CSV table of C-alpha atoms in Angstrom, one decimal:
chain,number,residue,atom,x,y,z
G,1,UNK,CA,23.5,27.7,-3.3
G,2,UNK,CA,25.5,24.8,-5.2
G,3,UNK,CA,23.8,23.9,-8.5
G,4,UNK,CA,22.9,20.1,-9.0
G,5,UNK,CA,22.5,20.3,-12.7
G,6,UNK,CA,24.9,17.6,-13.4
G,7,UNK,CA,23.1,15.3,-11.0
G,8,UNK,CA,20.0,16.2,-12.4
G,9,UNK,CA,20.9,15.6,-15.9
G,10,UNK,CA,22.3,12.3,-15.1
G,11,UNK,CA,19.1,11.3,-13.2
G,12,UNK,CA,17.0,12.5,-15.9
G,13,UNK,CA,19.0,11.0,-18.6
G,14,UNK,CA,19.0,7.3,-16.9
G,15,UNK,CA,15.2,7.8,-16.3
G,16,UNK,CA,14.7,8.4,-20.0
G,17,UNK,CA,16.9,5.7,-20.8
G,18,UNK,CA,19.1,7.9,-22.9
G,19,UNK,CA,22.9,7.4,-23.3
G,20,UNK,CA,25.5,10.0,-23.0
G,21,UNK,CA,26.2,9.6,-26.6
G,22,UNK,CA,22.7,10.2,-27.6
G,23,UNK,CA,22.2,13.1,-25.6
G,24,UNK,CA,25.2,14.9,-26.9
G,25,UNK,CA,24.2,14.0,-30.3
G,26,UNK,CA,20.7,15.7,-29.6
G,27,UNK,CA,22.4,18.6,-28.2
G,28,UNK,CA,25.1,19.0,-30.8
G,29,UNK,CA,27.9,18.7,-28.2
G,30,UNK,CA,30.6,16.4,-27.4
G,31,UNK,CA,30.0,13.1,-25.4
G,32,UNK,CA,32.9,14.2,-23.2
G,33,UNK,CA,31.0,17.6,-22.4
G,34,UNK,CA,28.0,15.7,-21.1
G,35,UNK,CA,30.3,13.5,-18.9
G,36,UNK,CA,31.9,16.4,-17.5
G,37,UNK,CA,28.6,18.0,-16.7
G,38,UNK,CA,27.5,14.9,-15.1
G,39,UNK,CA,30.6,14.8,-12.8
G,40,UNK,CA,30.1,18.3,-11.9
G,41,UNK,CA,33.4,19.4,-13.4
G,42,UNK,CA,31.5,22.1,-15.3
G,43,UNK,CA,28.0,23.2,-16.3
G,44,UNK,CA,26.4,23.4,-19.6
G,45,UNK,CA,26.3,26.6,-21.5
G,46,UNK,CA,23.1,28.8,-20.6
G,47,UNK,CA,21.6,28.6,-24.1
G,48,UNK,CA,21.5,24.8,-23.9
G,49,UNK,CA,19.1,24.7,-20.8
G,50,UNK,CA,16.0,25.2,-22.7
G,51,UNK,CA,17.1,22.4,-25.1
G,52,UNK,CA,18.0,20.1,-22.3
G,53,UNK,CA,14.8,20.8,-20.5
G,54,UNK,CA,12.6,20.2,-23.4
G,55,UNK,CA,14.2,16.9,-23.9
G,56,UNK,CA,13.5,15.7,-20.5
G,57,UNK,CA,10.1,17.4,-20.2
G,58,UNK,CA,10.9,19.4,-17.3
G,59,UNK,CA,11.4,23.1,-16.3
G,60,UNK,CA,14.8,24.8,-16.3
G,61,UNK,CA,14.4,25.6,-12.8
G,62,UNK,CA,13.8,22.0,-12.2
G,63,UNK,CA,16.8,21.0,-14.2
G,64,UNK,CA,19.1,23.7,-12.3
G,65,UNK,CA,17.8,22.1,-9.0
G,66,UNK,CA,17.3,25.7,-7.7
G,67,UNK,CA,13.5,25.2,-6.9
G,68,UNK,CA,13.6,22.1,-4.8
G,69,UNK,CA,11.5,23.5,-2.1
G,70,UNK,CA,8.8,24.6,-4.4
G,71,UNK,CA,8.8,21.2,-6.0
G,72,UNK,CA,8.7,19.3,-2.9
G,73,UNK,CA,5.9,21.3,-1.5
G,74,UNK,CA,3.7,20.8,-4.6
G,75,UNK,CA,4.6,17.1,-4.7
G,76,UNK,CA,3.3,16.9,-1.0
G,77,UNK,CA,0.0,18.4,-2.0
G,78,UNK,CA,-0.4,15.8,-4.7
G,79,UNK,CA,0.4,13.1,-2.2
G,80,UNK,CA,-1.9,14.6,0.4
G,81,UNK,CA,-4.8,14.8,-2.4
G,82,UNK,CA,-4.0,11.1,-3.4
G,83,UNK,CA,-4.1,10.0,0.4
G,84,UNK,CA,-7.4,11.6,1.0
G,85,UNK,CA,-8.9,10.0,-2.0
G,86,UNK,CA,-7.7,6.5,-1.3
G,87,UNK,CA,-9.0,7.0,2.3
G,88,UNK,CA,-12.5,7.2,0.9
G,89,UNK,CA,-11.9,4.5,-1.9
G,90,UNK,CA,-12.2,7.0,-4.8
G,91,UNK,CA,-9.7,5.1,-7.1
G,92,UNK,CA,-10.4,7.0,-10.2
G,93,UNK,CA,-9.5,10.2,-8.2
G,94,UNK,CA,-6.5,8.8,-7.2
G,95,UNK,CA,-5.3,7.8,-11.0
G,96,UNK,CA,-6.3,11.4,-11.9
G,97,UNK,CA,-4.4,13.0,-9.1
G,98,UNK,CA,-1.3,11.0,-9.6
G,99,UNK,CA,-1.5,11.6,-13.6
G,100,UNK,CA,-1.6,15.4,-13.0
G,101,UNK,CA,1.3,15.2,-10.6
G,102,UNK,CA,3.3,13.2,-13.2
G,103,UNK,CA,2.5,15.6,-15.9
G,104,UNK,CA,4.0,18.4,-13.8
G,105,UNK,CA,6.8,16.2,-12.4
G,106,UNK,CA,7.4,13.5,-14.9
G,107,UNK,CA,10.6,12.2,-13.1
G,108,UNK,CA,9.1,12.2,-9.4
G,109,UNK,CA,9.3,8.7,-8.4
G,110,UNK,CA,6.9,9.2,-5.5
G,111,UNK,CA,4.2,10.3,-7.8
G,112,UNK,CA,5.2,7.5,-10.4
G,113,UNK,CA,4.8,4.9,-7.6
G,114,UNK,CA,1.6,6.4,-6.5
G,115,UNK,CA,0.3,6.2,-10.2
G,116,UNK,CA,1.4,2.4,-10.6
G,117,UNK,CA,-0.3,1.8,-7.1
G,118,UNK,CA,-3.7,3.4,-8.1
G,119,UNK,CA,-3.7,1.5,-11.5
G,120,UNK,CA,-3.1,-1.5,-9.6
G,121,UNK,CA,-5.8,-1.3,-7.2
G,122,UNK,CA,-8.3,-0.2,-9.9
G,123,UNK,CA,-8.1,-3.9,-10.9
G,124,UNK,CA,-8.9,-5.4,-7.5
G,125,UNK,CA,-12.3,-7.6,-7.4
G,126,UNK,CA,-12.4,-6.8,-3.7
G,127,UNK,CA,-13.4,-3.3,-4.0
G,128,UNK,CA,-16.6,-1.9,-5.4
G,129,UNK,CA,-15.3,-1.2,-8.9
G,130,UNK,CA,-17.6,-2.7,-11.5
G,131,UNK,CA,-14.9,-2.5,-14.2
G,132,UNK,CA,-12.1,-4.1,-12.3
G,133,UNK,CA,-11.5,-6.9,-14.9
G,134,UNK,CA,-11.2,-4.5,-17.8
G,135,UNK,CA,-8.9,-2.3,-15.8
G,136,UNK,CA,-6.7,-5.4,-15.0
G,137,UNK,CA,-6.2,-5.7,-18.8
G,138,UNK,CA,-6.4,-1.9,-19.7
G,139,UNK,CA,-3.6,-0.8,-17.4
G,140,UNK,CA,-1.4,-4.0,-17.5
G,141,UNK,CA,1.2,-2.6,-20.0
G,142,UNK,CA,1.4,0.9,-18.3
G,143,UNK,CA,1.6,-0.9,-14.8
G,144,UNK,CA,4.6,-3.1,-16.0
G,145,UNK,CA,6.2,0.0,-17.8
G,146,UNK,CA,5.9,1.9,-14.5
G,147,UNK,CA,7.3,-0.6,-12.3
G,148,UNK,CA,10.2,-1.5,-14.5
G,149,UNK,CA,11.1,2.3,-14.8
G,150,UNK,CA,11.1,2.6,-11.0
G,151,UNK,CA,13.1,-0.7,-10.5
G,152,UNK,CA,15.8,0.2,-12.9
G,153,UNK,CA,16.2,4.0,-12.2
G,154,UNK,CA,14.6,5.1,-8.8
G,155,UNK,CA,17.3,6.2,-6.3
G,156,UNK,CA,15.0,5.7,-3.3
G,157,UNK,CA,15.3,2.1,-2.2
G,158,UNK,CA,12.1,1.9,-0.4
G,159,UNK,CA,10.1,3.1,-3.5
G,160,UNK,CA,12.1,0.9,-5.7
G,161,UNK,CA,11.4,-2.2,-3.6
G,162,UNK,CA,7.7,-1.4,-3.1
G,163,UNK,CA,7.3,-1.1,-6.9
G,164,UNK,CA,9.4,-4.2,-7.6
G,165,UNK,CA,7.2,-6.4,-5.3
G,166,UNK,CA,4.0,-4.8,-7.0
G,167,UNK,CA,5.5,-5.4,-10.4
G,168,UNK,CA,6.0,-9.2,-9.4
G,169,UNK,CA,2.4,-9.2,-7.9
G,170,UNK,CA,1.1,-7.8,-11.2
G,171,UNK,CA,2.7,-10.6,-13.4
G,172,UNK,CA,1.4,-13.1,-11.3
G,173,UNK,CA,-2.1,-11.7,-11.4
G,174,UNK,CA,-2.0,-11.6,-15.2
G,175,UNK,CA,-1.0,-15.2,-15.6
G,176,UNK,CA,2.7,-14.7,-15.8
G,177,UNK,CA,3.5,-16.6,-12.6
G,178,UNK,CA,7.0,-17.8,-13.5
G,179,UNK,CA,8.0,-14.1,-14.5
G,180,UNK,CA,6.5,-12.7,-11.1
G,181,UNK,CA,8.4,-15.5,-9.3
G,182,UNK,CA,11.6,-14.5,-10.7
G,183,UNK,CA,11.0,-10.9,-9.8
G,184,UNK,CA,10.3,-12.0,-6.1
G,185,UNK,CA,13.5,-13.9,-6.0
G,186,UNK,CA,15.4,-10.7,-6.7
G,187,UNK,CA,14.2,-8.9,-3.2
G,188,UNK,CA,16.5,-9.3,-0.5
G,189,UNK,CA,15.9,-11.9,2.1
G,190,UNK,CA,14.2,-11.0,5.5
G,191,UNK,CA,17.5,-11.6,7.4
G,192,UNK,CA,19.4,-8.9,5.4
G,193,UNK,CA,16.7,-6.3,5.6
G,194,UNK,CA,17.4,-2.9,7.1
G,195,UNK,CA,15.2,-3.7,10.4
G,196,UNK,CA,17.3,-6.8,11.0
G,197,UNK,CA,20.8,-5.1,10.5
G,198,UNK,CA,20.5,-1.5,11.7
G,199,UNK,CA,20.3,-2.2,15.5
G,200,UNK,CA,24.2,-2.0,15.9
G,201,UNK,CA,24.3,1.4,14.5
G,202,UNK,CA,21.4,3.0,16.6
G,203,UNK,CA,22.2,5.6,19.1
G,204,UNK,CA,21.0,4.8,22.8
G,205,UNK,CA,18.0,7.1,22.5
G,206,UNK,CA,16.9,5.5,19.3
G,207,UNK,CA,16.8,1.8,20.5
G,208,UNK,CA,13.4,1.9,22.6
G,209,UNK,CA,11.3,3.6,19.9
G,210,UNK,CA,12.9,1.3,17.3
G,211,UNK,CA,12.2,-1.9,19.4
G,212,UNK,CA,8.6,-0.8,19.9
G,213,UNK,CA,8.2,-0.3,16.2
G,214,UNK,CA,9.7,-3.6,15.5
G,215,UNK,CA,7.3,-5.4,18.1
G,216,UNK,CA,4.4,-3.6,16.4
G,217,UNK,CA,5.5,-4.8,12.8
G,218,UNK,CA,6.2,-8.4,13.8
G,219,UNK,CA,2.8,-8.5,15.8
G,220,UNK,CA,0.9,-7.4,12.6
G,221,UNK,CA,3.0,-9.7,10.3
G,222,UNK,CA,2.2,-12.6,12.8
G,223,UNK,CA,-1.4,-11.5,12.8
G,224,UNK,CA,-1.8,-11.5,9.2
G,225,UNK,CA,0.0,-14.7,8.7
G,226,UNK,CA,-2.2,-16.6,11.1
G,227,UNK,CA,-5.3,-15.2,9.5
G,228,UNK,CA,-4.2,-16.4,6.1
G,229,UNK,CA,-3.3,-19.9,7.4
G,230,UNK,CA,-7.0,-20.1,8.7
G,231,UNK,CA,-8.1,-19.3,5.3
G,232,UNK,CA,-6.5,-22.4,3.5
G,233,UNK,CA,-8.9,-24.7,2.2
G,234,UNK,CA,-6.9,-27.8,3.6
G,235,UNK,CA,-7.4,-26.4,7.3
G,236,UNK,CA,-10.2,-28.2,8.9
G,237,UNK,CA,-13.2,-25.7,10.2
G,238,UNK,CA,-12.6,-26.6,13.8
G,239,UNK,CA,-8.8,-25.8,13.4
G,240,UNK,CA,-9.6,-22.5,11.7
G,241,UNK,CA,-11.7,-21.5,14.6
G,242,UNK,CA,-8.8,-22.0,16.9
G,243,UNK,CA,-6.4,-20.2,14.7
G,244,UNK,CA,-8.7,-17.2,14.7
G,245,UNK,CA,-9.2,-17.2,18.4
G,246,UNK,CA,-5.3,-17.4,18.8
G,247,UNK,CA,-5.4,-14.1,16.9
G,248,UNK,CA,-7.6,-12.6,19.7
G,249,UNK,CA,-5.5,-14.0,22.3
G,250,UNK,CA,-2.4,-12.4,20.6
G,251,UNK,CA,-4.4,-9.2,20.5
G,252,UNK,CA,-5.0,-9.4,24.2
G,253,UNK,CA,-1.4,-10.0,24.9
G,254,UNK,CA,-0.1,-7.2,22.8
G,255,UNK,CA,-2.8,-4.7,24.2
G,256,UNK,CA,-2.7,-5.5,28.0
G,257,UNK,CA,-6.1,-7.2,27.9
G,258,UNK,CA,-7.6,-4.1,26.0
G,259,UNK,CA,-9.5,-4.4,22.8
G,260,UNK,CA,-7.4,-4.1,19.5
G,261,UNK,CA,-7.8,-0.4,18.1
G,262,UNK,CA,-8.0,-2.1,14.6
G,263,UNK,CA,-11.6,-2.4,14.3
G,264,UNK,CA,-11.6,-3.1,10.5
G,265,UNK,CA,-9.6,-6.1,10.9
G,266,UNK,CA,-11.5,-7.1,14.2
G,267,UNK,CA,-14.8,-7.0,12.1
G,268,UNK,CA,-13.2,-9.2,9.4
G,269,UNK,CA,-12.1,-11.7,11.9
G,270,UNK,CA,-15.2,-12.0,13.9
G,271,UNK,CA,-17.1,-12.4,10.6
G,272,UNK,CA,-14.9,-15.1,9.7
G,273,UNK,CA,-15.4,-16.9,13.0
G,274,UNK,CA,-19.2,-16.6,12.2
G,275,UNK,CA,-19.0,-18.1,8.9
G,276,UNK,CA,-17.2,-21.0,10.3
G,277,UNK,CA,-19.6,-21.4,13.2
G,278,UNK,CA,-22.4,-21.4,10.4
G,279,UNK,CA,-20.6,-24.1,8.5
G,280,UNK,CA,-20.3,-26.1,11.6
G,281,UNK,CA,-24.0,-25.9,12.4
G,282,UNK,CA,-23.5,-24.0,15.7
G,283,UNK,CA,-26.2,-21.2,15.7
G,284,UNK,CA,-25.4,-19.5,19.1
G,285,UNK,CA,-21.8,-18.7,18.6
G,286,UNK,CA,-22.6,-17.6,15.0
G,287,UNK,CA,-24.9,-15.0,16.1
G,288,UNK,CA,-22.7,-14.0,19.1
G,289,UNK,CA,-19.8,-13.3,16.7
G,290,UNK,CA,-22.2,-11.8,14.0
G,291,UNK,CA,-23.2,-9.0,16.6
G,292,UNK,CA,-19.4,-8.5,17.5
G,293,UNK,CA,-18.8,-8.3,13.9
G,294,UNK,CA,-21.5,-5.4,13.5
G,295,UNK,CA,-20.1,-3.7,16.7
G,296,UNK,CA,-16.7,-3.6,15.2
G,297,UNK,CA,-18.0,-2.4,11.9
G,298,UNK,CA,-20.0,0.4,13.4
G,299,UNK,CA,-16.9,1.5,15.4
G,300,UNK,CA,-14.9,1.6,12.4
G,301,UNK,CA,-17.3,3.9,10.6
G,302,UNK,CA,-17.5,6.0,13.6
G,303,UNK,CA,-13.9,6.1,14.3
G,304,UNK,CA,-12.3,9.6,15.3
G,305,UNK,CA,-9.8,11.3,13.0
G,306,UNK,CA,-7.1,10.5,15.6
G,307,UNK,CA,-7.0,8.2,18.3
G,308,UNK,CA,-4.2,7.0,20.8
G,309,UNK,CA,-3.6,3.7,22.6
G,310,UNK,CA,-1.0,2.6,25.2
G,311,UNK,CA,0.4,-0.7,25.8
G,312,UNK,CA,3.4,-2.1,27.7
G,313,UNK,CA,5.0,-3.5,24.6
G,314,UNK,CA,4.1,-0.7,22.0
G,315,UNK,CA,4.2,2.4,24.1
G,316,UNK,CA,2.0,5.1,22.9
G,317,UNK,CA,0.5,4.5,19.4
G,318,UNK,CA,-1.3,7.2,17.6
G,319,UNK,CA,-3.6,6.2,14.7
G,320,UNK,CA,-5.1,8.6,12.2
G,321,UNK,CA,-8.3,7.7,10.1
G,322,UNK,CA,-6.6,9.4,6.8
G,323,UNK,CA,-4.2,6.7,6.8
G,324,UNK,CA,-6.5,3.8,6.2
G,325,UNK,CA,-6.6,2.9,2.6
G,326,UNK,CA,-9.1,1.2,0.6
G,327,UNK,CA,-10.6,0.7,-3.0
G,328,UNK,CA,-14.1,0.5,-1.7
G,329,UNK,CA,-16.2,3.8,-1.2
G,330,UNK,CA,-19.0,1.9,0.8
G,331,UNK,CA,-19.1,2.1,4.8
G,332,UNK,CA,-17.8,-1.1,6.5
G,333,UNK,CA,-21.4,-1.7,7.8
G,334,UNK,CA,-22.7,-1.6,4.1
G,335,UNK,CA,-19.8,-4.1,3.0
G,336,UNK,CA,-20.5,-6.4,5.9
G,337,UNK,CA,-24.2,-6.3,5.0
G,338,UNK,CA,-24.0,-6.7,1.0
G,339,UNK,CA,-20.7,-8.8,0.8
G,340,UNK,CA,-19.5,-10.6,3.9
G,341,UNK,CA,-23.0,-11.9,4.8
G,342,UNK,CA,-23.9,-12.7,1.3
G,343,UNK,CA,-21.8,-16.0,1.3
G,344,UNK,CA,-23.5,-19.2,1.0
G,345,UNK,CA,-22.6,-20.5,4.8
G,346,UNK,CA,-25.3,-18.0,6.1
G,347,UNK,CA,-28.0,-19.4,3.7
G,348,UNK,CA,-29.5,-21.6,6.3
G,349,UNK,CA,-30.2,-18.9,8.5
G,350,UNK,CA,-31.0,-16.1,6.3
G,351,UNK,CA,-34.7,-16.1,6.7
G,352,UNK,CA,-34.6,-16.4,10.5
G,353,UNK,CA,-35.8,-13.3,12.4
G,354,UNK,CA,-32.5,-12.9,14.3
G,355,UNK,CA,-30.7,-12.8,11.0
G,356,UNK,CA,-33.0,-10.5,9.5
G,357,UNK,CA,-32.7,-8.2,12.7
G,358,UNK,CA,-29.0,-8.0,12.2
G,359,UNK,CA,-29.4,-6.9,8.6
G,360,UNK,CA,-31.9,-4.3,9.5
G,361,UNK,CA,-29.5,-3.0,12.2
G,362,UNK,CA,-26.8,-2.5,9.4
G,363,UNK,CA,-29.3,-0.5,7.4
G,364,UNK,CA,-30.9,-3.1,5.2
C-alpha cells in the first residue's frame, strides 16, 4: 500500500495554518526535509511520527493514511447519528455528535461542516429553540472560524462552497451585511456551475438520469422562488393567491396530475392560501384550504420511511423520511396548530366553531 503521509502532512499543516518553516522548526529538521516529505520524495523518520501526530492532534495511523477505511467507517457512523438527530429536530444532539466526531477526527471537513451547520441552525428563530437568540451570539465567532477554515483549506469543492454560502449568511444575519455580500460575490455564477457545464462530458447512459435530476432541481428551485415572491410585502394579496395557485399548477404538471409527495411544503402553501383568504375576508375558501393544510400535515406526520413516486418528467423518485431536516422537535400538526394558525389574520375567526373544530382535530 502506498503511504500518503506526505499528502496528509501537507493537508494537516495547511488546515492548522502552519508554514513549512514553522513545522520544520517545531520538529528540529530542515525546511527542505518537510518540503521533500510533502512532495513524496521521501518519508520522515519513524521516530518523528509521534511528534508530528501530536502537533496535528491525530493518530499516527491516520497520519500514515493506512487506516483510511476504518476512519471512513467511523466518520460515516457520526454522520448517520447526526442525520437521525436532525431528522427529529434535536439540534443539541446534532452539536454534541459533531463535536464528538471532530474531537476524534479534527481535520475531517465533512464533520467540521456538520458542526458549523448545527451551530448555525441552533440560532434559527423558526424552530422551537427557546435560546435561539443567545445561540446566535454565543456561536458567532466559532461559526465564522469554522467557515473560514473550511473555505480556505477544504479540498472538497461541494463542502467548501456550502460552508462559504453559510458563512456569508451568518455575517448577514449578524448585521455584517456588506461582508456577507462580499463573500456571496465570490461564489461561482449559475451559468458556470457543474450542472450547466458537465453535459458535454457525460456518457450516453448518464444523460437520462442527469436530465431528470436537473428537471427535479429546477422544479424545486422555481417552486421555492415563486413562494418567496408571494411572500413579498409589495405583492397584493390577490396576486399572492394567484402565485401560490401557480405552484400547485406546476406540481400538477410535474407529477402528471398526481399530488406532490412533498406534504410539508404542500401544508405550508395551503396554510399561506388560507391566511391570504382570511385577510381578504373570504371565509369559505379559507376554511377549505385550512382543511387541506391539516390533511397534508397529518400525511406528513404519518409518512412512511420510504416512498416512491413516478412521473414522466422525473422517472422514479424515492424519498426517505430520514432525509428530512428540521430544527423543530414538534410534529407538523402541532406546529400548524400552535404557530401557523396563531397569526393575526385568523383572529376574526378564532372563536367560530368551525375554527375551533379544526384546532381540536389537530390535538388542541
